[in-house]
Tab-separated table of C-alpha atoms and ligand atoms in Angstrom:
chain	number	residue	atom	x	y	z
A	18	MET	CA	82.395	-51.783	-44.699
A	19	LYS	CA	80.239	-49.498	-42.457
A	20	LYS	CA	81.134	-45.880	-42.586
A	21	GLU	CA	81.983	-44.262	-39.305
A	22	ILE	CA	79.592	-41.460	-38.476
A	23	PHE	CA	81.273	-38.505	-36.819
A	24	PRO	CA	79.405	-37.713	-33.618
A	25	ALA	CA	78.929	-34.010	-34.414
A	26	PHE	CA	76.279	-33.083	-31.681
A	27	ASP	CA	78.340	-34.867	-28.957
A	28	THR	CA	81.410	-32.906	-30.130
A	29	ILE	CA	79.546	-29.535	-30.263
A	30	GLU	CA	78.059	-30.153	-26.736
A	31	SER	CA	81.390	-30.918	-25.282
A	32	TYR	CA	82.602	-27.523	-26.319
A	33	GLY	CA	79.367	-25.830	-25.009
A	34	HIS	CA	78.376	-24.197	-28.246
A	35	GLU	CA	75.210	-22.481	-29.102
A	36	GLN	CA	75.266	-22.816	-32.733
A	37	VAL	CA	77.329	-24.223	-35.518
A	38	VAL	CA	76.610	-23.189	-39.221
A	39	TYR	CA	77.836	-25.221	-42.134
A	40	CYS	CA	78.133	-22.975	-45.250
A	41	SER	CA	78.398	-24.537	-48.770
A	42	ASN	CA	78.540	-23.141	-52.267
A	43	LYS	CA	79.706	-25.827	-54.767
A	44	GLU	CA	80.138	-23.551	-57.771
A	45	LEU	CA	82.238	-21.010	-55.829
A	46	GLY	CA	84.163	-23.824	-53.977
A	47	LEU	CA	82.954	-22.499	-50.611
A	48	LYS	CA	83.090	-24.905	-47.726
A	49	ALA	CA	82.915	-22.979	-44.411
A	50	ILE	CA	81.978	-23.545	-40.750
A	51	ILE	CA	80.880	-20.738	-38.357
A	52	GLY	CA	81.057	-21.550	-34.592
A	53	ILE	CA	79.097	-19.440	-32.264
A	54	HIS	CA	80.081	-20.419	-28.861
A	55	ASN	CA	78.388	-17.985	-26.430
A	56	THR	CA	76.404	-14.821	-26.911
A	57	THR	CA	75.626	-14.085	-23.432
A	58	LEU	CA	77.705	-10.835	-23.336
A	59	GLY	CA	76.888	-9.808	-26.880
A	60	PRO	CA	77.351	-10.795	-30.594
A	61	ALA	CA	79.915	-13.404	-31.279
A	62	LEU	CA	83.034	-11.794	-32.813
A	63	GLY	CA	86.005	-13.601	-34.299
A	64	GLY	CA	88.087	-13.895	-37.203
A	65	THR	CA	87.800	-16.073	-40.349
A	66	ARG	CA	90.584	-18.483	-40.662
A	67	MET	CA	91.308	-19.843	-44.221
A	68	TRP	CA	93.271	-23.286	-43.908
A	69	ASN	CA	93.690	-26.440	-45.852
A	70	TYR	CA	92.281	-28.807	-43.238
A	71	ALA	CA	92.991	-32.500	-43.848
A	72	ASN	CA	89.257	-33.204	-43.262
A	73	ASP	CA	85.995	-31.733	-42.317
A	74	GLU	CA	86.285	-33.102	-38.692
A	75	GLU	CA	89.702	-31.201	-38.235
A	76	ALA	CA	87.952	-28.035	-39.509
A	77	LEU	CA	85.043	-28.428	-37.079
A	78	ILE	CA	87.473	-29.108	-34.046
A	79	ASP	CA	89.345	-26.040	-34.969
A	80	VAL	CA	86.448	-23.720	-35.170
A	81	LEU	CA	85.065	-24.958	-31.976
A	82	ARG	CA	88.396	-24.570	-30.042
A	83	LEU	CA	89.021	-21.095	-31.558
A	84	SER	CA	85.486	-19.814	-30.974
A	85	ARG	CA	85.489	-21.040	-27.347
A	86	GLY	CA	88.635	-19.154	-26.790
A	87	MET	CA	87.153	-16.011	-28.113
A	88	THR	CA	84.370	-16.173	-25.513
A	89	TYR	CA	86.977	-16.123	-22.685
A	90	LYS	CA	89.023	-13.487	-24.452
A	91	ALA	CA	86.092	-11.012	-24.728
A	92	ALA	CA	84.748	-11.744	-21.337
A	93	VAL	CA	88.019	-11.073	-19.556
A	94	ALA	CA	88.658	-7.907	-21.533
A	95	GLY	CA	85.414	-6.525	-20.360
A	96	LEU	CA	83.886	-6.270	-23.773
A	97	ASN	CA	80.223	-6.899	-24.522
A	98	LEU	CA	81.033	-9.438	-27.034
A	99	GLY	CA	80.481	-13.194	-27.270
A	100	GLY	CA	82.812	-15.761	-28.769
A	101	GLY	CA	82.602	-16.822	-32.427
A	102	LYS	CA	85.077	-17.777	-35.218
A	103	ALA	CA	84.811	-19.210	-38.647
A	104	VAL	CA	86.954	-21.417	-40.748
A	105	ILE	CA	87.037	-21.670	-44.640
A	106	ILE	CA	88.360	-25.026	-45.906
A	107	GLY	CA	90.972	-24.274	-48.560
A	108	ASP	CA	94.390	-23.073	-49.585
A	109	SER	CA	94.747	-19.444	-49.041
A	110	ARG	CA	97.508	-19.085	-51.524
A	111	THR	CA	95.569	-20.561	-54.605
A	112	GLN	CA	91.914	-20.689	-53.674
A	113	LYS	CA	90.873	-17.247	-52.742
A	114	THR	CA	88.409	-15.381	-55.156
A	115	GLU	CA	86.002	-12.432	-54.801
A	116	GLY	CA	83.028	-14.788	-55.315
A	117	LEU	CA	84.193	-17.101	-52.571
A	118	PHE	CA	84.352	-14.368	-49.935
A	119	ARG	CA	81.009	-12.646	-51.047
A	120	ALA	CA	79.300	-16.052	-50.793
A	121	PHE	CA	80.656	-16.341	-47.315
A	122	GLY	CA	79.619	-12.796	-46.529
A	123	ARG	CA	76.105	-13.699	-47.440
A	124	PHE	CA	76.129	-16.564	-44.889
A	125	VAL	CA	77.436	-14.077	-42.157
A	126	GLU	CA	74.541	-11.759	-43.261
A	127	GLY	CA	72.125	-14.470	-42.692
A	128	LEU	CA	72.992	-14.579	-39.147
A	129	SER	CA	71.648	-11.063	-38.658
A	130	GLY	CA	74.523	-9.868	-36.513
A	131	ARG	CA	74.740	-12.858	-34.050
A	132	TYR	CA	78.253	-13.375	-35.550
A	133	ILE	CA	80.628	-10.634	-36.606
A	134	THR	CA	83.655	-11.615	-38.584
A	135	ALA	CA	87.252	-10.245	-38.887
A	136	GLU	CA	90.732	-11.176	-40.341
A	137	ASP	CA	92.633	-14.121	-39.108
A	138	VAL	CA	95.328	-16.500	-40.310
A	139	GLY	CA	94.959	-16.912	-44.141
A	140	THR	CA	92.624	-13.963	-44.687
A	141	SER	CA	93.521	-10.249	-45.247
A	142	ILE	CA	91.872	-6.861	-45.209
A	143	LYS	CA	91.108	-7.328	-48.863
A	144	ASP	CA	88.999	-10.465	-48.156
A	145	MET	CA	87.189	-8.503	-45.372
A	146	GLU	CA	86.319	-5.905	-47.970
A	147	TYR	CA	84.736	-8.505	-50.303
A	148	ILE	CA	82.663	-9.791	-47.189
A	149	MET	CA	81.712	-6.130	-46.553
A	150	MET	CA	80.063	-5.989	-49.910
A	151	GLU	CA	77.407	-8.485	-48.607
A	152	THR	CA	77.297	-7.654	-44.934
A	153	ARG	CA	77.985	-5.025	-42.440
A	154	HIS	CA	78.751	-7.639	-39.950
A	155	VAL	CA	82.415	-7.395	-40.416
A	156	THR	CA	85.307	-5.631	-38.843
A	157	GLY	CA	88.978	-5.149	-39.515
A	158	VAL	CA	88.545	-3.240	-42.701
A	159	SER	CA	90.719	-0.534	-43.886
A	160	ILE	CA	90.689	2.971	-42.250
A	161	GLU	CA	89.432	4.441	-45.693
A	162	LEU	CA	86.296	2.212	-45.482
A	163	GLY	CA	85.699	3.397	-41.897
A	164	GLY	CA	87.513	0.516	-40.305
A	165	SER	CA	90.423	0.253	-37.830
A	166	GLY	CA	93.101	-1.059	-40.130
A	167	ASP	CA	96.051	-2.926	-38.766
A	168	PRO	CA	95.506	-3.856	-35.103
A	169	SER	CA	99.124	-4.628	-34.261
A	170	PRO	CA	99.959	-1.161	-32.711
A	171	VAL	CA	97.079	-1.505	-30.328
A	172	THR	CA	97.946	-5.178	-29.458
A	173	ALA	CA	101.631	-4.188	-28.934
A	174	TYR	CA	100.439	-1.264	-26.594
A	175	GLY	CA	98.290	-3.672	-24.561
A	176	THR	CA	101.223	-6.140	-24.354
A	177	TYR	CA	103.437	-3.464	-23.211
A	178	VAL	CA	101.082	-2.372	-20.374
A	179	GLY	CA	100.671	-6.047	-19.535
A	180	ILE	CA	104.311	-6.465	-19.205
A	181	LYS	CA	104.391	-3.471	-16.737
A	182	ALA	CA	101.676	-5.096	-14.655
A	183	CYS	CA	103.772	-8.262	-14.330
A	184	VAL	CA	106.985	-6.332	-13.546
A	185	ASN	CA	105.073	-4.495	-10.978
A	186	GLU	CA	103.974	-7.778	-9.368
A	187	VAL	CA	107.442	-9.364	-9.400
A	188	PHE	CA	109.566	-6.222	-8.612
A	189	GLY	CA	107.370	-4.136	-6.660
A	190	ASN	CA	107.299	-1.268	-9.148
A	191	ASP	CA	106.479	-1.204	-12.727
A	192	SER	CA	109.481	0.608	-14.135
A	193	LEU	CA	111.003	-1.125	-17.221
A	194	ASN	CA	114.222	0.869	-16.994
A	195	GLY	CA	117.037	-1.511	-17.210
A	196	LYS	CA	114.871	-4.599	-17.274
A	197	LYS	CA	115.948	-7.207	-19.794
A	198	VAL	CA	113.369	-8.375	-22.242
A	199	ILE	CA	113.582	-11.166	-24.875
A	200	ILE	CA	111.271	-10.733	-27.824
A	201	GLN	CA	110.628	-13.725	-30.097
A	202	GLY	CA	109.272	-12.592	-33.454
A	203	ALA	CA	110.587	-9.054	-32.886
A	204	GLY	CA	110.412	-8.395	-36.795
A	205	GLY	CA	106.738	-8.891	-36.857
A	206	ASN	CA	103.846	-6.508	-36.760
A	207	VAL	CA	103.368	-6.734	-33.070
A	208	GLY	CA	107.015	-7.327	-32.317
A	209	LYS	CA	108.460	-4.265	-33.831
A	210	HIS	CA	105.846	-1.943	-32.215
A	211	LEU	CA	106.511	-3.482	-28.886
A	212	CYS	CA	110.230	-3.108	-29.244
A	213	LYS	CA	109.672	0.672	-29.585
A	214	TYR	CA	107.470	0.959	-26.489
A	215	LEU	CA	109.984	-1.129	-24.340
A	216	PHE	CA	113.064	0.836	-25.553
A	217	GLU	CA	111.605	4.159	-25.005
A	218	GLU	CA	111.067	3.113	-21.264
A	219	GLY	CA	114.863	2.096	-20.896
A	220	ALA	CA	114.393	-1.728	-21.378
A	221	VAL	CA	117.336	-3.774	-22.534
A	222	LEU	CA	116.239	-5.703	-25.601
A	223	PHE	CA	117.274	-9.156	-26.888
A	224	VAL	CA	115.522	-9.964	-30.210
A	225	ASN	CA	115.086	-13.026	-32.358
A	226	ASP	CA	113.166	-13.684	-35.629
A	227	LEU	CA	113.035	-16.487	-38.084
A	228	PHE	CA	114.178	-13.964	-40.736
A	229	GLU	CA	117.214	-12.204	-39.425
A	230	GLU	CA	117.152	-9.560	-41.972
A	231	LYS	CA	114.035	-8.113	-40.264
A	232	LEU	CA	116.239	-7.677	-37.014
A	233	LYS	CA	118.925	-5.494	-38.366
A	234	PRO	CA	116.999	-2.245	-38.404
A	235	ILE	CA	115.350	-3.158	-34.976
A	236	ALA	CA	118.736	-3.965	-33.501
A	237	GLU	CA	120.170	-0.571	-34.770
A	238	LYS	CA	117.310	1.582	-33.745
A	239	TYR	CA	116.601	0.162	-30.334
A	240	LYS	CA	120.187	-0.933	-29.496
A	241	ALA	CA	118.963	-4.612	-29.249
A	242	LYS	CA	121.082	-7.731	-29.198
A	243	ILE	CA	120.231	-10.331	-31.821
A	244	ILE	CA	120.015	-13.723	-30.246
A	245	SER	CA	119.576	-17.346	-31.793
A	246	GLU	CA	116.450	-19.496	-31.466
A	247	ASN	CA	118.046	-21.468	-28.671
A	248	GLU	CA	119.013	-18.322	-26.847
A	249	VAL	CA	115.363	-17.336	-26.637
A	250	PHE	CA	114.894	-19.998	-24.083
A	251	THR	CA	118.324	-20.009	-22.345
A	252	THR	CA	119.195	-16.236	-21.952
A	253	GLU	CA	118.993	-15.013	-18.424
A	254	ALA	CA	116.522	-12.086	-18.437
A	255	ASP	CA	113.588	-10.472	-16.553
A	256	VAL	CA	110.882	-11.050	-19.183
A	257	LEU	CA	110.326	-13.461	-22.170
A	258	SER	CA	107.847	-11.818	-24.574
A	259	PRO	CA	106.787	-14.390	-27.172
A	260	ALA	CA	105.490	-12.560	-30.436
A	261	ALA	CA	105.744	-15.195	-33.020
A	262	LEU	CA	104.053	-18.583	-32.879
A	263	GLY	CA	102.159	-20.907	-30.350
A	264	GLY	CA	103.220	-23.981	-28.445
A	265	ILE	CA	106.693	-22.700	-27.464
A	266	ILE	CA	106.225	-23.158	-23.790
A	267	ASN	CA	106.506	-26.842	-23.364
A	268	ASP	CA	108.252	-29.738	-21.664
A	269	ASP	CA	111.377	-29.143	-23.602
A	270	THR	CA	111.625	-25.362	-23.039
A	271	ILE	CA	110.289	-24.869	-19.557
A	272	PRO	CA	113.484	-26.485	-17.838
A	273	LYS	CA	115.854	-24.229	-19.849
A	274	LEU	CA	114.095	-20.799	-19.017
A	275	LYS	CA	115.947	-18.357	-16.950
A	276	VAL	CA	113.348	-15.620	-16.791
A	277	LYS	CA	111.023	-14.361	-14.122
A	278	ILE	CA	108.123	-13.410	-16.379
A	279	ILE	CA	106.469	-14.697	-19.656
A	280	ALA	CA	104.266	-11.960	-21.066
A	281	GLY	CA	103.839	-11.757	-24.860
A	282	ALA	CA	101.253	-11.388	-27.697
A	283	ALA	CA	101.564	-14.772	-29.443
A	284	ASN	CA	98.416	-16.856	-29.337
A	285	ASN	CA	98.324	-20.315	-27.526
A	286	GLN	CA	101.875	-20.064	-25.992
A	287	LEU	CA	101.405	-23.030	-23.677
A	288	GLU	CA	101.462	-26.259	-25.519
A	289	ASP	CA	99.243	-27.708	-22.756
A	290	GLU	CA	97.315	-25.031	-20.885
A	291	GLU	CA	96.866	-26.921	-17.648
A	292	LYS	CA	100.052	-28.856	-17.450
A	293	HIS	CA	102.422	-26.107	-18.581
A	294	GLY	CA	100.700	-23.401	-16.590
A	295	LYS	CA	101.320	-25.463	-13.613
A	296	MET	CA	104.888	-26.213	-14.488
A	297	LEU	CA	105.585	-22.449	-14.715
A	298	LYS	CA	103.764	-21.694	-11.427
A	299	ASP	CA	105.824	-24.405	-9.726
A	300	LYS	CA	109.067	-22.903	-11.247
A	301	GLY	CA	108.229	-19.444	-9.942
A	302	ILE	CA	107.707	-17.828	-13.380
A	303	LEU	CA	104.789	-15.472	-13.637
A	304	TYR	CA	102.913	-16.259	-16.875
A	305	ALA	CA	100.499	-13.584	-18.319
A	306	PRO	CA	97.742	-15.623	-20.053
A	307	ASP	CA	98.107	-14.946	-23.689
A	308	TYR	CA	94.556	-14.122	-24.505
A	309	VAL	CA	94.530	-11.591	-21.666
A	310	ILE	CA	97.664	-9.678	-22.535
A	311	ASN	CA	97.014	-9.767	-26.442
A	312	SER	CA	93.319	-8.631	-26.216
A	313	GLY	CA	94.401	-5.200	-27.564
A	314	GLY	CA	93.673	-6.653	-31.096
A	315	LEU	CA	90.042	-7.621	-30.196
A	316	ILE	CA	89.682	-4.197	-28.331
A	317	ASN	CA	90.703	-2.427	-31.512
A	318	VAL	CA	88.131	-4.108	-33.735
A	319	TYR	CA	85.433	-3.747	-30.979
A	320	ASN	CA	85.914	-0.168	-31.249
A	321	GLU	CA	85.233	-0.233	-34.889
A	322	LEU	CA	81.587	-1.157	-34.050
A	323	GLU	CA	81.193	2.138	-32.350
A	324	GLY	CA	82.917	4.257	-34.868
A	325	TYR	CA	86.620	3.927	-34.723
A	326	ASN	CA	88.873	5.992	-32.641
A	327	ARG	CA	92.445	5.185	-32.093
A	328	GLU	CA	92.885	7.243	-29.020
A	329	ARG	CA	89.777	5.517	-27.254
A	330	ALA	CA	91.074	2.027	-28.445
A	331	LEU	CA	94.540	2.748	-26.762
A	332	LYS	CA	92.815	4.065	-23.649
A	333	GLN	CA	90.692	0.812	-23.378
A	334	ALA	CA	93.779	-1.257	-24.031
A	335	SER	CA	95.531	0.401	-21.174
A	336	GLY	CA	93.011	-1.382	-19.013
A	337	ILE	CA	94.829	-4.665	-19.587
A	338	TYR	CA	97.140	-3.543	-16.880
A	339	ASP	CA	94.292	-3.691	-14.189
A	340	ILE	CA	92.778	-6.886	-15.686
A	341	LEU	CA	96.197	-8.657	-15.472
A	342	THR	CA	96.739	-7.544	-11.950
A	343	ASN	CA	93.328	-8.842	-11.109
A	344	VAL	CA	94.125	-12.304	-12.530
A	345	ILE	CA	97.436	-12.301	-10.703
A	346	ASN	CA	95.622	-11.470	-7.484
A	347	ILE	CA	93.115	-14.363	-8.019
A	348	SER	CA	95.854	-16.797	-8.840
A	349	LYS	CA	97.702	-15.844	-5.564
A	350	LYS	CA	94.641	-16.025	-3.407
A	351	GLU	CA	93.466	-19.141	-4.726
A	352	ASN	CA	96.967	-20.797	-5.415
A	353	ILE	CA	96.058	-21.670	-8.926
A	354	PRO	CA	98.041	-20.938	-12.220
A	355	THR	CA	97.139	-17.586	-13.924
A	356	ALA	CA	95.884	-19.432	-16.891
A	357	ILE	CA	93.124	-20.980	-14.829
A	358	ALA	CA	92.599	-17.806	-12.832
A	359	SER	CA	91.750	-15.793	-16.109
A	360	LYS	CA	89.232	-18.548	-17.107
A	361	LYS	CA	87.694	-18.317	-13.744
A	362	LEU	CA	87.331	-14.453	-14.023
A	363	ALA	CA	85.859	-14.837	-17.685
A	364	GLU	CA	83.301	-17.480	-16.329
A	365	GLU	CA	82.388	-15.391	-13.367
A	366	ARG	CA	81.426	-12.503	-15.561
A	367	ILE	CA	79.522	-14.579	-18.091
A	368	ASN	CA	77.545	-16.287	-15.252
A	369	ALA	CA	76.781	-13.064	-13.559
A	370	VAL	CA	75.318	-11.541	-16.749
A	371	SER	CA	73.528	-14.764	-17.705
A	372	ASN	CA	71.840	-14.784	-14.258
A	373	ALA	CA	71.033	-11.175	-14.448
A	374	LYS	CA	69.374	-11.709	-17.710
A	375	ARG	CA	67.377	-14.788	-16.383
A	376	ILE	CA	66.182	-12.736	-13.478
A	377	ARG	CA	65.088	-10.026	-15.814
A	378	ILE	CA	63.218	-12.503	-18.034
A	379	TYR	CA	61.591	-14.046	-15.002
A	380	ARG	CA	60.424	-10.573	-13.809
A	381	ASP	CA	59.086	-9.823	-17.285
A	382	VAL	CA	57.168	-13.027	-17.375
A	383	ASN	CA	55.604	-12.445	-14.005
A	384	LEU	CA	54.757	-8.863	-15.011
A	385	PHE	CA	53.083	-10.304	-18.205
A	386	LYS	CA	51.276	-12.753	-15.985
A	387	SER	CA	49.900	-10.249	-13.519
A	388	ARG	CA	48.830	-7.953	-16.380
A	389	ASN	CA	46.818	-10.796	-17.789
A	390	GLN	CA	45.152	-11.900	-14.624
B	21	LIG	P1	103.535	-11.353	-37.879
B	21	LIG	O1	103.406	-12.444	-38.962
B	21	LIG	O2	103.489	-10.076	-38.380
B	21	LIG	O3	104.931	-11.578	-36.955
B	21	LIG	C1	105.360	-12.793	-36.501
B	21	LIG	C2	106.853	-12.678	-36.685
B	21	LIG	O4	107.360	-13.876	-36.147
B	21	LIG	C3	107.474	-12.608	-38.103
B	21	LIG	O5	108.374	-11.664	-38.096
B	21	LIG	C4	108.010	-13.998	-38.482
B	21	LIG	O6	109.179	-13.949	-39.100
B	21	LIG	C5	108.444	-14.477	-36.981
B	21	LIG	N1	108.461	-15.830	-36.753
B	21	LIG	C6	107.690	-16.877	-37.246
B	21	LIG	N2	108.169	-18.028	-36.925
B	21	LIG	C7	109.211	-17.915	-36.184
B	21	LIG	C8	109.957	-18.712	-35.443
B	21	LIG	N3	109.933	-19.957	-35.369
B	21	LIG	N4	110.922	-18.091	-34.543
B	21	LIG	C9	111.248	-16.771	-34.543
B	21	LIG	N5	110.455	-15.998	-35.169
B	21	LIG	C10	109.320	-16.557	-36.045
B	21	LIG	O7	102.372	-11.707	-36.870
B	21	LIG	P2	101.803	-10.518	-35.686
B	21	LIG	O8	100.499	-9.877	-36.239
B	21	LIG	O9	102.995	-9.693	-35.423
B	21	LIG	O10	101.402	-11.465	-34.640
B	21	LIG	C11	102.487	-12.196	-33.788
B	21	LIG	C12	101.700	-13.115	-32.803
B	21	LIG	O11	100.688	-12.392	-31.979
B	21	LIG	C13	100.955	-14.218	-33.399
B	21	LIG	O12	100.962	-15.296	-32.597
B	21	LIG	C14	99.429	-13.641	-33.532
B	21	LIG	O13	98.509	-14.593	-33.507
B	21	LIG	C15	99.455	-12.858	-32.199
B	21	LIG	N6	98.523	-11.852	-32.202
B	21	LIG	C16	98.481	-10.817	-32.950
B	21	LIG	C17	97.661	-9.814	-32.882
B	21	LIG	C18	97.621	-8.614	-33.980
B	21	LIG	O14	96.990	-7.669	-33.482
B	21	LIG	N7	98.556	-8.611	-34.914
B	21	LIG	C19	96.661	-9.779	-31.959
B	21	LIG	C20	96.512	-10.879	-31.060
B	21	LIG	C21	97.520	-11.975	-31.204
């Protein structure tokens, strides 16, 4: 039987990537793919995910999808970074070794800074420290090693200011005093910091988590009401702030929603970006695109590249307020969902820089020509 050949170049071109690197070390069990989507704005930065993919194709599609997402995220956040991501194929519970991560680190080093890695699902600070033994192109290492440590407090702060920008749009002022906010995943790293910021400003909290024992201290400290998973989508409130998992805004949940705003840190909240973004708009729910409101984490590691300073990272994350306001204004002006407006904003910035670079190269070529005439 003829073996099907996977059309790798067609797939890569359809996502618009610059470069895809396959990394292999049989002895150490390393199979990894690095996706560099776009480096117009700067080096491609994005985490390394370790996941037991069913096959190589699935891993490639995931790295292409994730690295393209990073291009948009960095561009909208106003950072001088491109979009990249890496995947290591394997079980993160049983197949991690120092050798594996050091071998991967040598591949990252081979890219001479075109790709900078960080933590992601299935990898930890410890793994980043192994990678750091081989390359300096790694972020998200511990504070003791000159890194930025846990990014969650900055992500939570950015989410908090993003919620305020949305509240300002819907209510005409950005006070959270008395506003009802539902937080899914409130027991997590981002969720618990977010609860603190919201409570301190007088918001009334409704909290949910898969593990209820995580919620008890939060409910006590922040006078929050614990709600069930179903109530996350049926409770009448001002804001729903997803801080757990992706895909929760979909055909089933949208009809149930009784909130005015969805603004939270979870990645990939819309099961289908175009379809569900439009459904929310038609229902009159303001949606803060997830990769815009949760960009505090990326802002945090970006700061590590310049010598980490928490105050500066928080200050930069406060800019999410204006960025989201800009996205909302574009969405209103052009009558398009916010998820599409944020993509437009990202593309405009990349194209402007790309054109400026082209003009500069053209000028340099002409200078060179005139000197040699
Ligand atoms: P986390 O694992 O610390 O917290 C997630 C919480 O969600 C946990 O308490 C978990 O028990 C809960 N949870 C899992 N499944 C659930 C379910 N079905 N229903 C309710 N609760 C559930 O993760 P985190 O670092 O706090 O990140 C939260 C989200 O924000 C993730 O989607 C992550 O990708 C995204 N994010 C995080 C950062 C960051 O800086 N940590 C940055 C950007 C985006």
